[in-house]
Coordinates of C-alpha atoms in Angstrom, one line a residue:
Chain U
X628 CA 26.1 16.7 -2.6
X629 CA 25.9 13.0 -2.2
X630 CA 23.5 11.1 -4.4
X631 CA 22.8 7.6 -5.2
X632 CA 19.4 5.9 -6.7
X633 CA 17.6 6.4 -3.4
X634 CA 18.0 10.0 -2.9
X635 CA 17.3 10.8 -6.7
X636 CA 13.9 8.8 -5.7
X637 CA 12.9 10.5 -3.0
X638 CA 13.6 14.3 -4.7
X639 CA 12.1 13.0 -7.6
X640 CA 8.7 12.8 -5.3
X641 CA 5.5 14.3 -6.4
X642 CA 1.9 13.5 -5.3
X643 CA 0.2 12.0 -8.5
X644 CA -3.6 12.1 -8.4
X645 CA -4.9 11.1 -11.9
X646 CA -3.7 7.4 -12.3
X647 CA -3.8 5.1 -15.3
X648 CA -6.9 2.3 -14.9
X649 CA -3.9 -0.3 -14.4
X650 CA -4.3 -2.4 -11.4
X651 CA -1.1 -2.8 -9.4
X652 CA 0.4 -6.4 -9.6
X653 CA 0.4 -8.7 -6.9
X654 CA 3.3 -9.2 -6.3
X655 CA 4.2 -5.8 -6.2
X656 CA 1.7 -4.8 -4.3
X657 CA 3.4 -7.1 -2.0
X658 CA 6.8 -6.1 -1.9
X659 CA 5.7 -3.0 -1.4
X660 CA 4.0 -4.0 1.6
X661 CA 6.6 -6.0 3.0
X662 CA 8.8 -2.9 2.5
X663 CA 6.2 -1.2 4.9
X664 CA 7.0 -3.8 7.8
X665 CA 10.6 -3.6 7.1
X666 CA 10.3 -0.2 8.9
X667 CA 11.6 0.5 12.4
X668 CA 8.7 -0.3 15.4
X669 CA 8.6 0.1 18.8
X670 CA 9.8 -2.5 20.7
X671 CA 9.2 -4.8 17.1
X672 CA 5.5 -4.8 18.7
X673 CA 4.6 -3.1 15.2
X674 CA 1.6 -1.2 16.4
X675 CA 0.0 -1.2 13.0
X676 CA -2.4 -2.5 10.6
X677 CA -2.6 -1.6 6.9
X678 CA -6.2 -2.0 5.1
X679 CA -6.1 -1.9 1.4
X680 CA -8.7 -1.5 -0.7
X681 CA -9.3 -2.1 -4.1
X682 CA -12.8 -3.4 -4.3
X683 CA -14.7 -1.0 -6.8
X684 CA -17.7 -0.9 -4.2
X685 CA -15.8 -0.3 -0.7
X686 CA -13.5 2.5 -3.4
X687 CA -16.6 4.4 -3.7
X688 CA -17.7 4.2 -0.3
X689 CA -14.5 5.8 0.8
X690 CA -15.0 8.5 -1.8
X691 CA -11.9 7.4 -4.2
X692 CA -13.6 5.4 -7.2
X693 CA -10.9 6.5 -9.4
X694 CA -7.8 4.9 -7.6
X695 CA -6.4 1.5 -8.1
X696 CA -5.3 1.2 -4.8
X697 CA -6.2 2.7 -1.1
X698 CA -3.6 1.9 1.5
X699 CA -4.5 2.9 4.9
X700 CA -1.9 3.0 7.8
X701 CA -3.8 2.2 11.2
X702 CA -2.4 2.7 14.5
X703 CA -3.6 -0.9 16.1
X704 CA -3.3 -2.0 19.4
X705 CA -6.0 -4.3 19.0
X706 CA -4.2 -6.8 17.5
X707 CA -1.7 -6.6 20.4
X708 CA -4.0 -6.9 22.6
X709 CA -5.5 -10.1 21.3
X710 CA -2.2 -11.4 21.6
X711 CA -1.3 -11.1 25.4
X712 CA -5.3 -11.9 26.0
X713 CA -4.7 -15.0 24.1
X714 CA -1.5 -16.1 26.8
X715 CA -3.4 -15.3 30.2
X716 CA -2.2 -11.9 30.3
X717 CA -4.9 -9.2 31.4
X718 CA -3.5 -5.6 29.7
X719 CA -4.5 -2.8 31.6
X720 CA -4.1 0.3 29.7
X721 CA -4.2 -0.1 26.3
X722 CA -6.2 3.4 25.7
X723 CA -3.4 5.1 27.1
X724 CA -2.1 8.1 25.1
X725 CA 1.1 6.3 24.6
X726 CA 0.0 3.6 22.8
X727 CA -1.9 5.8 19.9
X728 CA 1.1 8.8 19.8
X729 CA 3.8 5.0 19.3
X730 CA 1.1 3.4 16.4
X731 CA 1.3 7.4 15.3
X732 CA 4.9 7.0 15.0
X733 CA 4.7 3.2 14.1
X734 CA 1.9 3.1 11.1
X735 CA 3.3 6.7 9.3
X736 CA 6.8 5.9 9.0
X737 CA 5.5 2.2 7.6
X738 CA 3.6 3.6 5.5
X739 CA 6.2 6.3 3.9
X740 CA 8.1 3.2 3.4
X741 CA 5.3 2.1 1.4
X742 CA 5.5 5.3 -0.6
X743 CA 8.9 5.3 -1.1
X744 CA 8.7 1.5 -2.2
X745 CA 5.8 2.1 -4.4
X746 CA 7.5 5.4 -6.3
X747 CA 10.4 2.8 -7.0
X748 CA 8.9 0.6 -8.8
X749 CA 7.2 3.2 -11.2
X750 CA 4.2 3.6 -9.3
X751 CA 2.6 7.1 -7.9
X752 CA 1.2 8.1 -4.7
X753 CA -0.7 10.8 -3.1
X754 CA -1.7 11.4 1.0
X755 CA -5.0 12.4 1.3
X756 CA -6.2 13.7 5.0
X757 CA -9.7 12.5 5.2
X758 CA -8.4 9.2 5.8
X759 CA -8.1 10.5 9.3
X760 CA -11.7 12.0 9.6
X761 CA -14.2 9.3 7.8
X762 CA -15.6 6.9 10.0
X763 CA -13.1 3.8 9.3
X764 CA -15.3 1.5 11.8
X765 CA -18.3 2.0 9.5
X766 CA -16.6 1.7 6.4
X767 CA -13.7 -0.8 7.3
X768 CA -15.2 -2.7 10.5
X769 CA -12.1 -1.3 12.3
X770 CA -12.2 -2.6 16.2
X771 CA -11.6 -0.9 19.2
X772 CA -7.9 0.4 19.5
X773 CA -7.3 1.0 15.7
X774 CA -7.3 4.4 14.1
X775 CA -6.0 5.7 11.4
X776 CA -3.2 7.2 11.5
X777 CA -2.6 7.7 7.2
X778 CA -4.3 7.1 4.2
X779 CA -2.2 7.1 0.6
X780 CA -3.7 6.5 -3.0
X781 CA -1.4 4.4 -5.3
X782 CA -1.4 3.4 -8.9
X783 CA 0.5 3.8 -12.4
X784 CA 0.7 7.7 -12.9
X785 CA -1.2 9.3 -15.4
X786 CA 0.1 12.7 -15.1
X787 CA 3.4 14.3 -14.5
X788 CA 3.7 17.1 -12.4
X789 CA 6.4 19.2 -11.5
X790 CA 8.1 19.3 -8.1
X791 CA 6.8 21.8 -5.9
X792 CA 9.0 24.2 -4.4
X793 CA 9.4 23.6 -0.7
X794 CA 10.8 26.0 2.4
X795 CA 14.4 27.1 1.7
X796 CA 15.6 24.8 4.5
X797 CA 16.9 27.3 7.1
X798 CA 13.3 27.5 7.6
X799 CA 12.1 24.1 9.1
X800 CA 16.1 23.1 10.5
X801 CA 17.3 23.8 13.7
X802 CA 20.2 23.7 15.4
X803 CA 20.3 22.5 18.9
X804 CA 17.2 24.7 19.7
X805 CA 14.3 26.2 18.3
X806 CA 15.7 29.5 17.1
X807 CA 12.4 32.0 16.9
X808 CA 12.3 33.9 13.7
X809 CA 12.2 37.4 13.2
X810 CA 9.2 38.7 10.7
X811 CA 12.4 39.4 7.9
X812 CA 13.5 36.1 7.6
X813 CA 9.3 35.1 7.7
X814 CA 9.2 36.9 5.2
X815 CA 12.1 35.6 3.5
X816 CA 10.8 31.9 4.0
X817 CA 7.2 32.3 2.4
X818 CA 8.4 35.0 -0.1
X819 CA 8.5 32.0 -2.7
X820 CA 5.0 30.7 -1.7
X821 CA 3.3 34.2 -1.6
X822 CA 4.3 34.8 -5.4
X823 CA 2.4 31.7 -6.0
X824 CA -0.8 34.5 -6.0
X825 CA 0.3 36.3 -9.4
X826 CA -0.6 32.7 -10.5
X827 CA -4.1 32.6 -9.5
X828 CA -6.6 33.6 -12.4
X829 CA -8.2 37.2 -12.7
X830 CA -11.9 35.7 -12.4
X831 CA -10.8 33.6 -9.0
X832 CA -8.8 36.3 -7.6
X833 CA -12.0 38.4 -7.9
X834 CA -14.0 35.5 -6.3
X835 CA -11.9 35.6 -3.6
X836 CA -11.8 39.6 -3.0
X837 CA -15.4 39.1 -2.0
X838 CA -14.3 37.1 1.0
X839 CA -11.6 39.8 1.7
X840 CA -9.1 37.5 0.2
X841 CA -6.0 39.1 -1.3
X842 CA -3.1 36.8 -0.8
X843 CA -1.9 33.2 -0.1
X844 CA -2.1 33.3 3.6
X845 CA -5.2 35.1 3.7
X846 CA -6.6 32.1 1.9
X847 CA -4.8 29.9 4.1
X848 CA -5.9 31.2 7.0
X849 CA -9.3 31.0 5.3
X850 CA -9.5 27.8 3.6
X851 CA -7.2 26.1 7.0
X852 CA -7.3 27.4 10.0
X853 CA -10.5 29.8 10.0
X854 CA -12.5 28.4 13.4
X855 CA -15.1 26.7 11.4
X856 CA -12.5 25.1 9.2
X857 CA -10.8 23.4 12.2
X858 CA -13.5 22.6 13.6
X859 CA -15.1 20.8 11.0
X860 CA -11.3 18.8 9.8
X861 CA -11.2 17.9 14.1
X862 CA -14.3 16.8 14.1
X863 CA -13.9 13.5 12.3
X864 CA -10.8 12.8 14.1
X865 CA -12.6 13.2 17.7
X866 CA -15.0 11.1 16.7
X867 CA -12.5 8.1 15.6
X868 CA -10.2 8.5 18.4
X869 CA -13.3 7.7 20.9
X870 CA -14.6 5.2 18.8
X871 CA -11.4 3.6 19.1
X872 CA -11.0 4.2 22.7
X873 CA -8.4 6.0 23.3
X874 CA -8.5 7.7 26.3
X875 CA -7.3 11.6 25.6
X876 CA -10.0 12.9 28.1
X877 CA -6.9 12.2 30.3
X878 CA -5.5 15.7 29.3
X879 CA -7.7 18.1 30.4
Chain M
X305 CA 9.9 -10.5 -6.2
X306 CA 10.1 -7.1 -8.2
X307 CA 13.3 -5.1 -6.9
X308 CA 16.2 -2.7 -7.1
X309 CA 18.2 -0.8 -5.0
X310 CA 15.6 1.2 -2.8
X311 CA 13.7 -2.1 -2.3
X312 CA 16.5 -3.9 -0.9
X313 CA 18.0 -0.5 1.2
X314 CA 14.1 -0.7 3.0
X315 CA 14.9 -4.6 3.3
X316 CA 17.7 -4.2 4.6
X317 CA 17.0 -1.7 7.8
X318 CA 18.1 -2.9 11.3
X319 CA 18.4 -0.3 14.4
X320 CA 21.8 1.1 14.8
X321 CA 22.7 1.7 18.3
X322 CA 26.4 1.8 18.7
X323 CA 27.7 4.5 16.5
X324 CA 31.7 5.4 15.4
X325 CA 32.7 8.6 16.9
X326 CA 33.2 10.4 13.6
X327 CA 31.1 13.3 12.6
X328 CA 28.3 13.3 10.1
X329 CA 29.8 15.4 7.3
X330 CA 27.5 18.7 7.1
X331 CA 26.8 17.6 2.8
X332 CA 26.0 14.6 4.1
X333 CA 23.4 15.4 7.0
X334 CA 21.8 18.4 4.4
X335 CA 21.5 16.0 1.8
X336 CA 19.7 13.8 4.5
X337 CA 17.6 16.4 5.7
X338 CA 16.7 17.8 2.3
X339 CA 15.5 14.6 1.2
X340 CA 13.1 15.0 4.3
X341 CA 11.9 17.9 3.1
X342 CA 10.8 16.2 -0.3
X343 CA 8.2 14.2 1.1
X344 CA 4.4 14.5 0.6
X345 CA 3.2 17.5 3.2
X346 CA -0.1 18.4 3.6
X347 CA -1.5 21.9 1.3
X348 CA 2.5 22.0 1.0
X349 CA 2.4 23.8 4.3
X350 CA 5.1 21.7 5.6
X351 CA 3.7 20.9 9.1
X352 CA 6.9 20.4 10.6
X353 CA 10.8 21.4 11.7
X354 CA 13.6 19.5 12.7
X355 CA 15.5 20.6 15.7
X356 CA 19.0 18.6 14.7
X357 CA 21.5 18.3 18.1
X358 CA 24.9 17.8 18.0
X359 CA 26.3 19.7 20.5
X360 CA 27.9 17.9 23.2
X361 CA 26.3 19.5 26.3
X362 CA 22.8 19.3 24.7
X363 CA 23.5 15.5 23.7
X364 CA 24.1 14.9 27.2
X365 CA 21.1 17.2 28.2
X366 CA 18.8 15.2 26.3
X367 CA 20.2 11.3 27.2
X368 CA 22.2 11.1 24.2
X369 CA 25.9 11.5 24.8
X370 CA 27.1 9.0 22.8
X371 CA 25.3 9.9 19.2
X372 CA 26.9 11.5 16.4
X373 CA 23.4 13.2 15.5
X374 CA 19.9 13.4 17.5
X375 CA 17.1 14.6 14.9
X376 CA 13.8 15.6 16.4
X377 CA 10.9 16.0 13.8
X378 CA 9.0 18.4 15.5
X379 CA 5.1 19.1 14.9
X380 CA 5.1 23.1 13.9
X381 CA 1.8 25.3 13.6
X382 CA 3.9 28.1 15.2
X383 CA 6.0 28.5 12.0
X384 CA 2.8 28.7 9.9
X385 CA 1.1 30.9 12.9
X386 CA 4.0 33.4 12.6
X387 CA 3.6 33.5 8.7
X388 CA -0.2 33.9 8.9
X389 CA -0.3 36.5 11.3
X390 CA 3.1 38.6 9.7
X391 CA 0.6 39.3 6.6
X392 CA -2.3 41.0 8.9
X393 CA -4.4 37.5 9.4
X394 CA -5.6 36.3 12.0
X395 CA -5.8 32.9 12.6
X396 CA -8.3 31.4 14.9
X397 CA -8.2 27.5 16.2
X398 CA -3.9 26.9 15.7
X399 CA -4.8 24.7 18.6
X400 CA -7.1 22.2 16.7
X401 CA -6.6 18.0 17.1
X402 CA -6.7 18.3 13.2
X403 CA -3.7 20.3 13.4
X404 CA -1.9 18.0 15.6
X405 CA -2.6 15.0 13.3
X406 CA -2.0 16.4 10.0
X407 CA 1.4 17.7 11.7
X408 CA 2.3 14.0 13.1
X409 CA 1.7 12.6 9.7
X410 CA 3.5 15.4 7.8
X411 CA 6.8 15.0 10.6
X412 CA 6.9 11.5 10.6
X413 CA 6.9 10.6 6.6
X414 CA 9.8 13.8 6.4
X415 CA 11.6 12.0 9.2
X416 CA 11.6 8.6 7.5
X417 CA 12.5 10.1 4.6
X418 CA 15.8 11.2 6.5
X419 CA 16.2 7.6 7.6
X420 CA 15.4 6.3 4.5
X421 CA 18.5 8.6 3.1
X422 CA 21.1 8.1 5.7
X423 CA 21.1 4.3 5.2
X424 CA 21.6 4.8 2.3
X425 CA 24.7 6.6 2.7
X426 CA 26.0 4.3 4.7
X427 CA 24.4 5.6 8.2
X428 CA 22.7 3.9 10.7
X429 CA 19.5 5.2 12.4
X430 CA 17.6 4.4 15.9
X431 CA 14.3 5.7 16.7
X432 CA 14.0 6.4 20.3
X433 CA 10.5 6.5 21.9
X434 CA 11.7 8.9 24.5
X435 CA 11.7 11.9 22.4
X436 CA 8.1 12.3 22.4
X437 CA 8.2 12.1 26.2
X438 CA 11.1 14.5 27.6
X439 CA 9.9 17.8 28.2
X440 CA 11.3 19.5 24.7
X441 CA 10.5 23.2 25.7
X442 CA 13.2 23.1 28.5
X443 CA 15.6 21.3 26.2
X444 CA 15.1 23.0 23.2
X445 CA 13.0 26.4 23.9
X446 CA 10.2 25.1 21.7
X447 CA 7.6 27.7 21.7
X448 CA 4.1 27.1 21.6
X449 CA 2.4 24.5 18.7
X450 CA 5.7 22.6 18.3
X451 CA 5.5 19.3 19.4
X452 CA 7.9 16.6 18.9
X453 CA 6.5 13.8 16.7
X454 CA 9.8 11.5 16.6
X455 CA 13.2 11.6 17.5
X456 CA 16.1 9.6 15.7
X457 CA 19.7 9.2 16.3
X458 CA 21.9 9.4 13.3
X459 CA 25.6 7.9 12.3
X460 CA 28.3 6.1 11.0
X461 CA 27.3 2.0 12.4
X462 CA 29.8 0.6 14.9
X463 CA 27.7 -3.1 14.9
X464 CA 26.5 -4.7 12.5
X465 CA 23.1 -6.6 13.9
X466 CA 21.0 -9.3 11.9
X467 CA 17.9 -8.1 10.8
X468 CA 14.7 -8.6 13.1
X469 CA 12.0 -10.6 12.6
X470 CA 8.7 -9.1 11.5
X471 CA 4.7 -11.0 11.3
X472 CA 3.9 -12.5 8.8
X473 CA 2.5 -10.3 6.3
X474 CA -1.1 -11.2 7.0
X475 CA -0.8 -10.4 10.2
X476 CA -0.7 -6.9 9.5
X477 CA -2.3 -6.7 6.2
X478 CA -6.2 -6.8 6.1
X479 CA -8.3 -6.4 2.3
X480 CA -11.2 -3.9 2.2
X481 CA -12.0 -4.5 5.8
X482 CA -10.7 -5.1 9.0
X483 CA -11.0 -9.1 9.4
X484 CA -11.0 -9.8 13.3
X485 CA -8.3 -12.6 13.7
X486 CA -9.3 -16.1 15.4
X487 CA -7.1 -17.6 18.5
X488 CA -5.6 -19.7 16.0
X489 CA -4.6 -16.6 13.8
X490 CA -3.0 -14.9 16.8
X491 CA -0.5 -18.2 18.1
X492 CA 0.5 -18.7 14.4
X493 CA 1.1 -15.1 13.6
X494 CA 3.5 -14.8 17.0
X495 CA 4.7 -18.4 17.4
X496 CA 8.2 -17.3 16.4
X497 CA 7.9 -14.2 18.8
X498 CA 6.6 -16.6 21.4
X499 CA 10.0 -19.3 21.2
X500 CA 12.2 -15.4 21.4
X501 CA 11.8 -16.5 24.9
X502 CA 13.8 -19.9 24.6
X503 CA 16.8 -17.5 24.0
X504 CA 16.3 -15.9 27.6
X505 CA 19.3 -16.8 30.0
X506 CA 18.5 -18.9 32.6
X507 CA 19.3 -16.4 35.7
X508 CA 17.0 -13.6 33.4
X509 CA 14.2 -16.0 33.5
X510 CA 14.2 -16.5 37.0
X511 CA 14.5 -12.9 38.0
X512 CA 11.5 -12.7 35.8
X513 CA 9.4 -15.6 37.3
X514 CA 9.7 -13.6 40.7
X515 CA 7.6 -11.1 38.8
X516 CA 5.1 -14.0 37.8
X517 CA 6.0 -13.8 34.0
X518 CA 7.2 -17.3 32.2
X519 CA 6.9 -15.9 28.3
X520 CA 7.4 -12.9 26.4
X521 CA 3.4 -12.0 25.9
X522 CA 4.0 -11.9 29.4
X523 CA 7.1 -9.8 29.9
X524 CA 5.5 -7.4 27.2
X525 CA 2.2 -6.9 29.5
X526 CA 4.2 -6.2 32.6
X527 CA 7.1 -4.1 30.5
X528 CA 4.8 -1.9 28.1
X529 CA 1.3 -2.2 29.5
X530 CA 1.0 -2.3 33.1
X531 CA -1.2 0.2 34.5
X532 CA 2.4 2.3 35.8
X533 CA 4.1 1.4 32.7
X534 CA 1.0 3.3 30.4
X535 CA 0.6 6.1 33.0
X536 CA 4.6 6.9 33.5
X537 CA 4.9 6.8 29.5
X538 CA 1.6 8.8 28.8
X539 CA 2.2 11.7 31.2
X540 CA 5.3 13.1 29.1
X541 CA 3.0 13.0 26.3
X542 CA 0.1 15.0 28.2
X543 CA 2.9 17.3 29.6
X544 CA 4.2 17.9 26.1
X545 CA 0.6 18.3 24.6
X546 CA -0.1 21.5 27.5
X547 CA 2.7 23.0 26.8
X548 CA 2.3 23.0 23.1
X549 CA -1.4 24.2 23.9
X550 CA -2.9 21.4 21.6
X551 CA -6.6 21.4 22.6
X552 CA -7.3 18.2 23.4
X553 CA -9.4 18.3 26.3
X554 CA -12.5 18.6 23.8
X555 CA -12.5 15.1 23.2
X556 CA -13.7 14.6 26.4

């Protein structure tokens, strides 16, 4: 297997979620940031924003007091926008669905070069996916056209976790087509994850049994994809999306 | 300027589009694709595949003859589906926006991730913006809930481009709020976009001014935001989105 500092850094990654009170420094909060615009874009139109937030009060209005540092990756074609406006040029379509699914594309792989940047320099990170679903235009002032697309916690760890196993990779690689799996090599795939459940304590487990739980993807299915689950996670997102504009009534 | 040699590998990105004909040794492209599979991933569900094409036929299929490597990072609920409903449950809303979302997030940091690694082992990488538009089930017999997030084209550099120019950093940075830029903001932030146009050849620029465009905010309006230009690039999208059977109509 190749290797070199950069690949040791990325499969040394784990999401870190208790942080030390240590604010991040300036200047590499910077560089990290810079490292974020250093990613590809679309057409070098970089169709993104980030927000960061570190003020105590706007922290605990987006429900993470504890972190040194919210980074939020928007998808903004606002900013775009204001600059053809600004040079006599009337846009016509800047809801379009192509414009959020490239600031999608643009703001996430930014922002994992954030991540990447940050766990670098000593620093850890975690994704959290209500930064999709809270209401960024009340709590950031967001415009029209920007939505976000990411949202990732970042400061000096204060914990250290283990990797977590992932898929053997047979499972999420292809070759030159989706191949469909059969239910053995399912099985095969999640056999790993479903031992996870000998794991779970006695007093949980029974918890659990009342809902007619009995294994990880029962609780998956429970906990992620039950009808009222999705609904509630889509919900938020709905909402932002037509705040912003975006025109996905299109579809149907 | 903190840095070392992941900071200056991110500084150092450019888009590789002329690649050698050699191959992408296979320790080389599972190391890459590994190293994808280390990034964050929402509930560690891994929200994603990657459908890697190299064979010649399907290269040319898919508009890219002259690649060593096309990687699609694919959004994929049906993996998770299959798992889910192999141990007796039942899962309800697959179909959700949240599912969508949280599987563009989790495909796009795993496929930067790949980038991120291939440069640096000495690859270069190009994002195309067509992947998310070609019809992926006829390609690549995607079943239903996959949906391609990204595609990038992998392999050994045959130029060696300078690097592009970005904003400046407060152009794309905003602190604990979205802070609406003024006119002046917006010509300062894309003056040196603006003179790119200086560079035009003389014949370009008067095929252009046919069209009534005399500066790039200009050619950028007419090129990527036209009315046609947001409909013939959206409808891919849409197309791809119903044949996934992502719900989005609800938004409407």
């Amino acid at each position: 297997m190749p290797t070199n500092p950069i690949i040791k850094s990325l499969f040394n990654h784990r999401s870190i979620r208790k942080f030390k009170p240590d604010p991040i420094e300036p200047e590499v909060l910077e560089t990290i940031l810079r490292c974020g615009t250093r990613a590809a874009t679309a057409s070098n139109l970089q169709y993104y924003s980030f927000v960061v937030v570190d003020d105590p009060a706007k922290k605990k209005a987006i429900g993470f007091p504890d972190v040194p540092v919210a980074i939020f990756a928007m998808v903004d074609v606002y900013r775009i926008k204001r600059w053809l406006e600004t040079n006599d040029t009337v846009p016509l379509k800047m809801e379009g669905v192509n414009s959020l699914f490239t600031g999608m594309w643009d703001a996430l792989i930014a922002l994992q070069n954030v991540v990447v940047a940050a766990e670098s320099l000593g620093l850890g990170t975690c994704y959290y996916g209500v930064g999709i679903r809270m209401d960024v235009r009340r709590h950031l002032g967001v415009p029209e056209y920007v939505f976000a697309a990411g949202l990732v916690c970042i400061g000096y760890p204060d914990e250290d976790p283990g990797l977590r196993s992932r898929l053997p990779l047979e499972a999420v690689v292809h070759r030159n087509g989706y191949h469909i799996p059969s239910e053995d090599d399912i099985r095969r795939w999640y056999a790993e994850r479903e031992r996870t459940w000998d794991a779970v304590q006695k007093d949980k487990k029974a918890k659990l049994a009342e809902q007619g739980i009995h294994s990880i993807p029962q609780a998956v299915a429970a906990q992620k994809f039950s009808e009222q689950a999705m609904k509630d996670r889509s919900t938020g997102i709905i909402e932002n999306l037509k705040r912003a504009g975006f025109d996905l009534g299109v579809i149907k």
